[in-house]
Backbone as JSON Lines, residues from 0, in Angstrom:
{"i":0,"aa":"M","n":[-7.3,5.11,-15.38],"ca":[-6.59,4.43,-14.2],"c":[-6.27,3.04,-14.87]}
{"i":1,"aa":"D","n":[-6.69,2.66,-16.16],"ca":[-6.34,1.24,-16.73],"c":[-4.74,1.33,-17.13]}
{"i":2,"aa":"H","n":[-4.04,2.58,-17.26],"ca":[-2.45,2.34,-17.45],"c":[-1.89,2.13,-16.26]}
{"i":3,"aa":"L","n":[-2.54,2.49,-15.04],"ca":[-1.75,2.41,-14.0],"c":[-1.85,0.76,-13.43]}
{"i":4,"aa":"R","n":[-3.1,0.31,-13.83],"ca":[-3.12,-1.19,-13.48],"c":[-2.14,-2.1,-14.4]}
{"i":5,"aa":"L","n":[-1.51,-1.5,-15.35],"ca":[-0.59,-2.18,-16.1],"c":[0.9,-1.85,-15.56]}
{"i":6,"aa":"L","n":[1.27,-1.21,-14.47],"ca":[2.38,-0.85,-13.92],"c":[2.67,-2.25,-13.07]}
{"i":7,"aa":"P","n":[4.03,-2.65,-12.88],"ca":[4.33,-3.86,-12.16],"c":[4.05,-3.95,-10.87]}
{"i":8,"aa":"L","n":[3.94,-3.06,-10.18],"ca":[3.41,-2.95,-8.7],"c":[1.95,-3.29,-8.59]}
{"i":9,"aa":"N","n":[1.04,-3.08,-9.48],"ca":[-0.1,-3.35,-9.7],"c":[-0.53,-4.66,-10.25]}
{"i":10,"aa":"L","n":[0.29,-5.02,-11.21],"ca":[0.24,-6.42,-11.92],"c":[0.54,-7.41,-10.62]}
{"i":11,"aa":"V","n":[1.74,-7.17,-9.83],"ca":[2.01,-8.27,-8.71],"c":[0.76,-8.08,-7.79]}
{"i":12,"aa":"A","n":[0.39,-6.9,-7.46],"ca":[-0.89,-7.07,-6.41],"c":[-1.89,-7.65,-6.95]}
{"i":13,"aa":"S","n":[-2.08,-7.62,-8.34],"ca":[-3.3,-8.36,-8.79],"c":[-3.16,-9.98,-8.66]}
{"i":14,"aa":"L","n":[-2.06,-10.41,-9.05],"ca":[-1.6,-11.83,-8.84],"c":[-1.97,-12.32,-7.4]}
{"i":15,"aa":"K","n":[-1.44,-11.41,-6.31],"ca":[-1.62,-11.9,-5.03],"c":[-3.05,-11.9,-4.69]}
{"i":16,"aa":"L","n":[-3.89,-10.72,-5.07],"ca":[-5.34,-10.77,-4.86],"c":[-5.84,-12.22,-5.22]}
{"i":17,"aa":"R","n":[-5.63,-12.58,-6.62],"ca":[-6.08,-13.85,-7.18],"c":[-5.73,-15.03,-6.44]}
{"i":18,"aa":"A","n":[-4.67,-15.11,-5.88],"ca":[-3.9,-16.11,-5.0],"c":[-4.76,-16.23,-3.82]}
{"i":19,"aa":"A","n":[-5.26,-14.99,-3.46],"ca":[-6.0,-14.9,-2.16],"c":[-7.47,-15.01,-2.37]}
{"i":20,"aa":"G","n":[-7.94,-15.56,-3.59],"ca":[-9.19,-15.72,-3.96],"c":[-10.23,-14.53,-3.77]}
{"i":21,"aa":"Q","n":[-9.47,-13.42,-4.08],"ca":[-10.18,-12.05,-4.15],"c":[-10.55,-11.48,-5.45]}
{"i":22,"aa":"T","n":[-11.6,-10.95,-5.6],"ca":[-12.1,-10.48,-6.98],"c":[-11.74,-8.84,-6.85]}
{"i":23,"aa":"E","n":[-11.01,-8.45,-8.03],"ca":[-10.55,-6.99,-8.32],"c":[-11.66,-6.05,-8.29]}
{"i":24,"aa":"Y","n":[-11.81,-5.09,-7.92],"ca":[-12.76,-4.12,-8.02],"c":[-12.14,-3.11,-9.03]}
{"i":25,"aa":"P","n":[-12.99,-2.52,-9.93],"ca":[-12.43,-1.72,-10.86],"c":[-12.26,-0.22,-10.53]}
{"i":26,"aa":"G","n":[-12.92,-0.01,-9.23],"ca":[-12.72,1.28,-8.72],"c":[-11.64,1.7,-7.83]}
{"i":27,"aa":"I","n":[-10.75,0.73,-7.7],"ca":[-9.41,0.69,-6.6],"c":[-8.34,-0.12,-7.21]}
{"i":28,"aa":"L","n":[-7.24,0.74,-7.29],"ca":[-5.94,0.07,-7.76],"c":[-5.88,-1.34,-6.93]}
{"i":29,"aa":"P","n":[-5.25,-2.26,-7.66],"ca":[-4.96,-3.67,-6.94],"c":[-4.18,-3.51,-5.58]}
{"i":30,"aa":"V","n":[-3.11,-2.51,-5.78],"ca":[-2.0,-2.48,-4.66],"c":[-2.81,-2.07,-3.66]}
{"i":31,"aa":"F","n":[-3.71,-1.14,-3.63],"ca":[-4.62,-0.57,-2.44],"c":[-5.62,-1.45,-1.86]}
{"i":32,"aa":"Q","n":[-6.03,-2.38,-2.84],"ca":[-7.13,-3.29,-2.59],"c":[-6.34,-4.5,-1.75]}
{"i":33,"aa":"L","n":[-5.2,-4.85,-2.26],"ca":[-4.31,-5.82,-1.4],"c":[-4.06,-5.38,-0.11]}
{"i":34,"aa":"M","n":[-3.75,-4.23,0.12],"ca":[-3.52,-3.47,1.45],"c":[-4.87,-3.58,2.3]}
{"i":35,"aa":"A","n":[-5.98,-3.25,1.73],"ca":[-7.33,-3.18,2.52],"c":[-7.55,-4.53,2.8]}
{"i":36,"aa":"W","n":[-7.36,-5.58,1.94],"ca":[-7.63,-6.89,2.08],"c":[-6.91,-7.4,3.23]}
{"i":37,"aa":"G","n":[-5.64,-7.03,3.46],"ca":[-4.82,-7.59,4.56],"c":[-5.22,-7.1,5.93]}
{"i":38,"aa":"L","n":[-5.55,-5.68,5.95],"ca":[-6.2,-5.25,6.99],"c":[-7.49,-6.02,7.39]}
{"i":39,"aa":"A","n":[-8.37,-6.41,6.63],"ca":[-9.5,-7.0,6.7],"c":[-9.23,-8.58,7.22]}
{"i":40,"aa":"S","n":[-8.15,-9.04,6.85],"ca":[-7.55,-10.43,7.38],"c":[-6.97,-10.31,8.47]}
{"i":41,"aa":"G","n":[-6.79,-9.16,9.15],"ca":[-6.33,-9.3,10.43],"c":[-4.96,-8.85,10.6]}
{"i":42,"aa":"I","n":[-4.17,-8.35,9.65],"ca":[-3.11,-7.69,9.99],"c":[-2.9,-6.66,10.73]}
{"i":43,"aa":"P","n":[-2.11,-6.62,11.85],"ca":[-2.37,-5.52,12.94],"c":[-1.52,-4.17,12.39]}
{"i":44,"aa":"L","n":[-1.98,-3.07,12.64],"ca":[-1.3,-1.95,12.53],"c":[-0.57,-1.31,13.4]}
{"i":45,"aa":"T","n":[0.47,-0.56,13.06],"ca":[1.27,0.03,14.07],"c":[0.69,1.29,14.7]}
{"i":46,"aa":"H","n":[-0.09,1.9,13.67],"ca":[-1.05,3.0,14.1],"c":[-2.13,3.16,13.36]}
{"i":47,"aa":"A","n":[-3.42,3.57,14.04],"ca":[-4.7,3.64,13.24],"c":[-4.54,4.64,12.02]}
{"i":48,"aa":"R","n":[-3.62,5.57,12.11],"ca":[-3.4,6.7,10.9],"c":[-3.0,5.93,9.6]}
{"i":49,"aa":"T","n":[-2.46,4.84,9.76],"ca":[-2.02,3.87,8.59],"c":[-3.43,3.57,7.65]}
{"i":50,"aa":"E","n":[-4.36,3.02,8.67],"ca":[-5.57,2.85,7.77],"c":[-6.26,3.88,7.32]}
{"i":51,"aa":"H","n":[-6.41,5.01,7.85],"ca":[-6.95,6.17,7.38],"c":[-6.06,6.67,6.0]}
{"i":52,"aa":"E","n":[-4.91,6.66,6.28],"ca":[-4.16,7.2,4.92],"c":[-4.33,6.18,4.01]}
{"i":53,"aa":"L","n":[-4.35,4.87,4.11],"ca":[-4.61,3.81,2.93],"c":[-6.03,4.2,2.33]}
{"i":54,"aa":"A","n":[-7.14,4.57,3.25],"ca":[-8.35,4.86,2.53],"c":[-8.32,6.02,1.79]}
{"i":55,"aa":"R","n":[-7.47,7.2,2.43],"ca":[-7.3,8.33,1.53],"c":[-6.55,8.26,0.28]}
{"i":56,"aa":"L","n":[-5.69,7.5,0.16],"ca":[-4.78,7.33,-1.04],"c":[-5.79,6.62,-2.06]}
{"i":57,"aa":"S","n":[-6.51,5.43,-1.43],"ca":[-7.13,4.58,-2.64],"c":[-8.32,5.58,-3.09]}
{"i":58,"aa":"K","n":[-8.79,6.71,-2.63],"ca":[-9.77,7.31,-3.04],"c":[-9.52,8.65,-3.69]}
{"i":59,"aa":"L","n":[-8.15,8.98,-3.74],"ca":[-7.69,10.35,-4.41],"c":[-7.92,10.27,-5.87]}
{"i":60,"aa":"D","n":[-8.48,11.46,-6.55],"ca":[-8.62,11.65,-7.97],"c":[-7.43,11.35,-8.76]}
{"i":61,"aa":"D","n":[-6.2,11.53,-8.27],"ca":[-5.08,11.57,-8.88],"c":[-4.25,10.28,-8.44]}
{"i":62,"aa":"Q","n":[-4.63,9.05,-8.94],"ca":[-4.18,7.76,-8.44],"c":[-2.63,7.56,-8.98]}
{"i":63,"aa":"Q","n":[-2.11,8.35,-9.71],"ca":[-0.69,8.22,-10.08],"c":[0.12,9.06,-9.02]}
{"i":64,"aa":"N","n":[-0.41,9.98,-8.34],"ca":[0.28,10.84,-7.5],"c":[0.18,9.7,-6.0]}
{"i":65,"aa":"A","n":[-1.15,9.1,-5.93],"ca":[-1.17,8.33,-4.73],"c":[-0.19,7.14,-4.67]}
{"i":66,"aa":"L","n":[-0.01,6.53,-5.7],"ca":[1.14,5.39,-6.02],"c":[2.59,5.92,-5.84]}
{"i":67,"aa":"E","n":[2.79,7.05,-6.37],"ca":[4.06,7.9,-6.26],"c":[4.25,8.18,-4.7]}
{"i":68,"aa":"Y","n":[3.37,8.76,-4.1],"ca":[3.4,8.86,-2.64],"c":[3.97,7.52,-1.82]}
{"i":69,"aa":"L","n":[3.39,6.49,-2.16],"ca":[3.41,5.38,-1.69],"c":[4.82,4.64,-1.68]}
{"i":70,"aa":"V","n":[5.27,4.62,-2.98],"ca":[6.37,4.12,-3.1],"c":[7.84,5.16,-3.11]}
{"i":71,"aa":"M","n":[7.66,6.37,-2.92],"ca":[8.71,7.3,-3.14],"c":[9.78,7.04,-2.01]}
{"i":72,"aa":"G","n":[11.14,6.55,-2.44],"ca":[12.19,6.2,-1.59],"c":[12.02,4.85,-0.83]}
{"i":73,"aa":"V","n":[11.18,3.98,-1.38],"ca":[11.13,2.6,-1.06],"c":[12.46,2.13,-0.74]}
{"i":74,"aa":"P","n":[12.78,1.52,0.39],"ca":[14.1,0.76,0.47],"c":[14.3,-0.19,-0.61]}
{"i":75,"aa":"G","n":[15.52,-0.19,-1.21],"ca":[15.92,-1.1,-2.29],"c":[15.43,-0.83,-3.4]}
{"i":76,"aa":"G","n":[14.5,0.08,-3.82],"ca":[14.01,0.53,-4.84],"c":[12.8,-0.27,-5.15]}
{"i":77,"aa":"L","n":[12.19,0.02,-6.37],"ca":[10.87,-0.72,-7.08],"c":[11.16,-2.33,-7.53]}
{"i":78,"aa":"P","n":[12.43,-2.41,-8.06],"ca":[12.63,-3.83,-8.45],"c":[12.71,-4.78,-7.34]}
{"i":79,"aa":"E","n":[13.43,-4.25,-6.39],"ca":[13.55,-5.01,-5.18],"c":[12.19,-5.37,-4.6]}
{"i":80,"aa":"L","n":[11.27,-4.24,-4.46],"ca":[9.87,-4.55,-3.82],"c":[9.17,-5.46,-4.82]}
{"i":81,"aa":"H","n":[9.06,-5.38,-6.02],"ca":[8.5,-6.4,-7.07],"c":[9.0,-7.81,-6.44]}
{"i":82,"aa":"R","n":[10.41,-8.17,-6.44],"ca":[10.88,-9.27,-6.32],"c":[10.28,-9.87,-4.79]}
{"i":83,"aa":"N","n":[10.28,-9.26,-3.98],"ca":[9.97,-9.51,-2.46],"c":[8.36,-9.62,-2.4]}
{"i":84,"aa":"L","n":[7.56,-8.95,-3.14],"ca":[6.19,-9.17,-3.26],"c":[5.8,-10.48,-4.06]}
{"i":85,"aa":"L","n":[6.58,-10.8,-5.08],"ca":[6.32,-11.84,-6.02],"c":[6.48,-13.22,-5.24]}
{"i":86,"aa":"K","n":[7.52,-13.06,-4.4],"ca":[8.13,-14.71,-3.42],"c":[7.08,-14.51,-2.13]}
{"i":87,"aa":"S","n":[6.25,-13.59,-1.93],"ca":[5.71,-13.75,-0.61],"c":[4.2,-14.22,-0.88]}
{"i":88,"aa":"P","n":[3.45,-14.89,0.05],"ca":[2.11,-15.31,-0.02],"c":[1.34,-13.99,0.1]}
{"i":89,"aa":"P","n":[0.09,-14.16,-0.54],"ca":[-0.7,-12.79,-0.27],"c":[-0.74,-11.92,1.21]}
{"i":90,"aa":"K","n":[-1.07,-12.45,2.05],"ca":[-0.95,-12.05,3.37],"c":[0.35,-11.12,3.71]}
{"i":91,"aa":"A","n":[1.55,-11.89,3.31],"ca":[2.76,-11.4,3.75],"c":[3.1,-10.36,2.8]}
{"i":92,"aa":"A","n":[2.44,-10.3,1.63],"ca":[2.86,-9.16,0.6],"c":[1.89,-8.06,1.13]}
{"i":93,"aa":"A","n":[0.83,-8.14,1.29],"ca":[-0.03,-7.01,2.05],"c":[0.67,-6.38,3.21]}
{"i":94,"aa":"R","n":[1.06,-7.39,4.1],"ca":[1.88,-6.78,5.28],"c":[3.21,-5.96,5.03]}
{"i":95,"aa":"L","n":[3.73,-6.22,3.98],"ca":[5.0,-5.64,3.51],"c":[4.5,-4.23,2.95]}
{"i":96,"aa":"L","n":[3.35,-4.27,2.19],"ca":[2.96,-2.87,1.58],"c":[2.37,-2.04,2.75]}
{"i":97,"aa":"L","n":[1.93,-2.62,3.62],"ca":[1.25,-1.58,4.66],"c":[2.54,-1.19,5.64]}
{"i":98,"aa":"D","n":[3.47,-1.88,5.91],"ca":[4.69,-1.43,6.45],"c":[5.24,-0.51,5.58]}
{"i":99,"aa":"I","n":[5.43,-0.43,4.29],"ca":[5.93,0.66,3.53],"c":[5.23,1.85,3.87]}
{"i":100,"aa":"L","n":[3.63,1.64,3.76],"ca":[3.11,2.98,3.94],"c":[3.1,3.33,5.14]}
{"i":101,"aa":"D","n":[3.49,2.71,6.29],"ca":[3.55,3.09,7.69],"c":[5.0,3.79,7.71]}
{"i":102,"aa":"L","n":[6.02,3.27,7.06],"ca":[7.2,4.04,6.83],"c":[7.21,5.32,6.27]}
{"i":103,"aa":"R","n":[6.38,5.37,5.17],"ca":[6.28,6.52,4.47],"c":[5.68,7.63,5.28]}
{"i":104,"aa":"L","n":[4.62,7.3,6.07],"ca":[3.94,8.11,6.8],"c":[4.87,8.77,8.08]}
{"i":105,"aa":"K","n":[5.82,7.94,8.4],"ca":[6.64,8.24,9.6],"c":[7.78,9.37,9.06]}
{"i":106,"aa":"A","n":[8.02,9.07,7.49],"ca":[9.01,9.89,6.95],"c":[8.64,11.37,6.35]}
{"i":107,"aa":"D","n":[7.2,11.4,6.33],"ca":[6.57,12.54,5.72],"c":[6.51,13.73,6.66]}
{"i":108,"aa":"P","n":[7.48,14.87,6.3],"ca":[7.56,16.11,7.25],"c":[6.17,16.84,7.07]}
{"i":109,"aa":"R","n":[5.35,16.64,6.15],"ca":[4.21,17.44,6.02],"c":[3.3,16.97,6.99]}
{"i":110,"aa":"N","n":[3.17,15.87,7.47],"ca":[2.12,15.25,8.3],"c":[2.66,14.47,9.45]}
{"i":111,"aa":"P","n":[3.23,15.05,10.47],"ca":[4.1,14.43,11.45],"c":[3.46,13.1,12.0]}
{"i":112,"aa":"Y","n":[4.08,12.11,12.13],"ca":[3.58,10.78,12.74],"c":[3.16,11.04,14.18]}
{"i":113,"aa":"P","n":[2.15,10.57,14.57],"ca":[1.81,10.69,16.09],"c":[2.86,10.07,16.89]}
{"i":114,"aa":"V","n":[2.95,10.82,18.17],"ca":[3.87,10.34,19.03],"c":[3.29,9.36,20.07]}
{"i":115,"aa":"E","n":[3.6,8.31,20.37],"ca":[2.97,7.69,21.48],"c":[3.38,8.22,22.84]}
{"i":116,"aa":"P","n":[2.54,8.05,23.88],"ca":[3.05,8.6,25.19],"c":[3.82,7.54,25.87]}
{"i":117,"aa":"T","n":[4.92,8.21,26.53],"ca":[6.07,7.44,26.84],"c":[5.67,6.93,28.35]}
{"i":118,"aa":"G","n":[4.6,7.44,29.04],"ca":[4.36,6.9,30.41],"c":[5.11,7.62,31.5]}
{"i":119,"aa":"A","n":[5.81,8.65,31.17],"ca":[6.63,9.03,32.06],"c":[5.97,10.02,32.98]}
């Protein structure tokens, strides 16, 4: 997992965790830890499924696959994501990553996003 910590996404997430006064944990990649910290700091979720998916991804044996799932098809590509994360304060960076996970879940045809009742 050490080689995954050296990827730009995790390096940026590590910077944001330090800026937030958080200690990195060796058992979880910084990107997932930053997202979990954001939830614990009060970032509201669009849907509860996002939190469950974050927990699942952060515990997958294949963390490379978990990262690829998160960033597959990210709008603007990874360089744009890195730039946006770098210029954001920690909580805004966590929110951006959680929004990306939420978008990814909505786009995943293998696991349809729950439809909210319309009230009709």
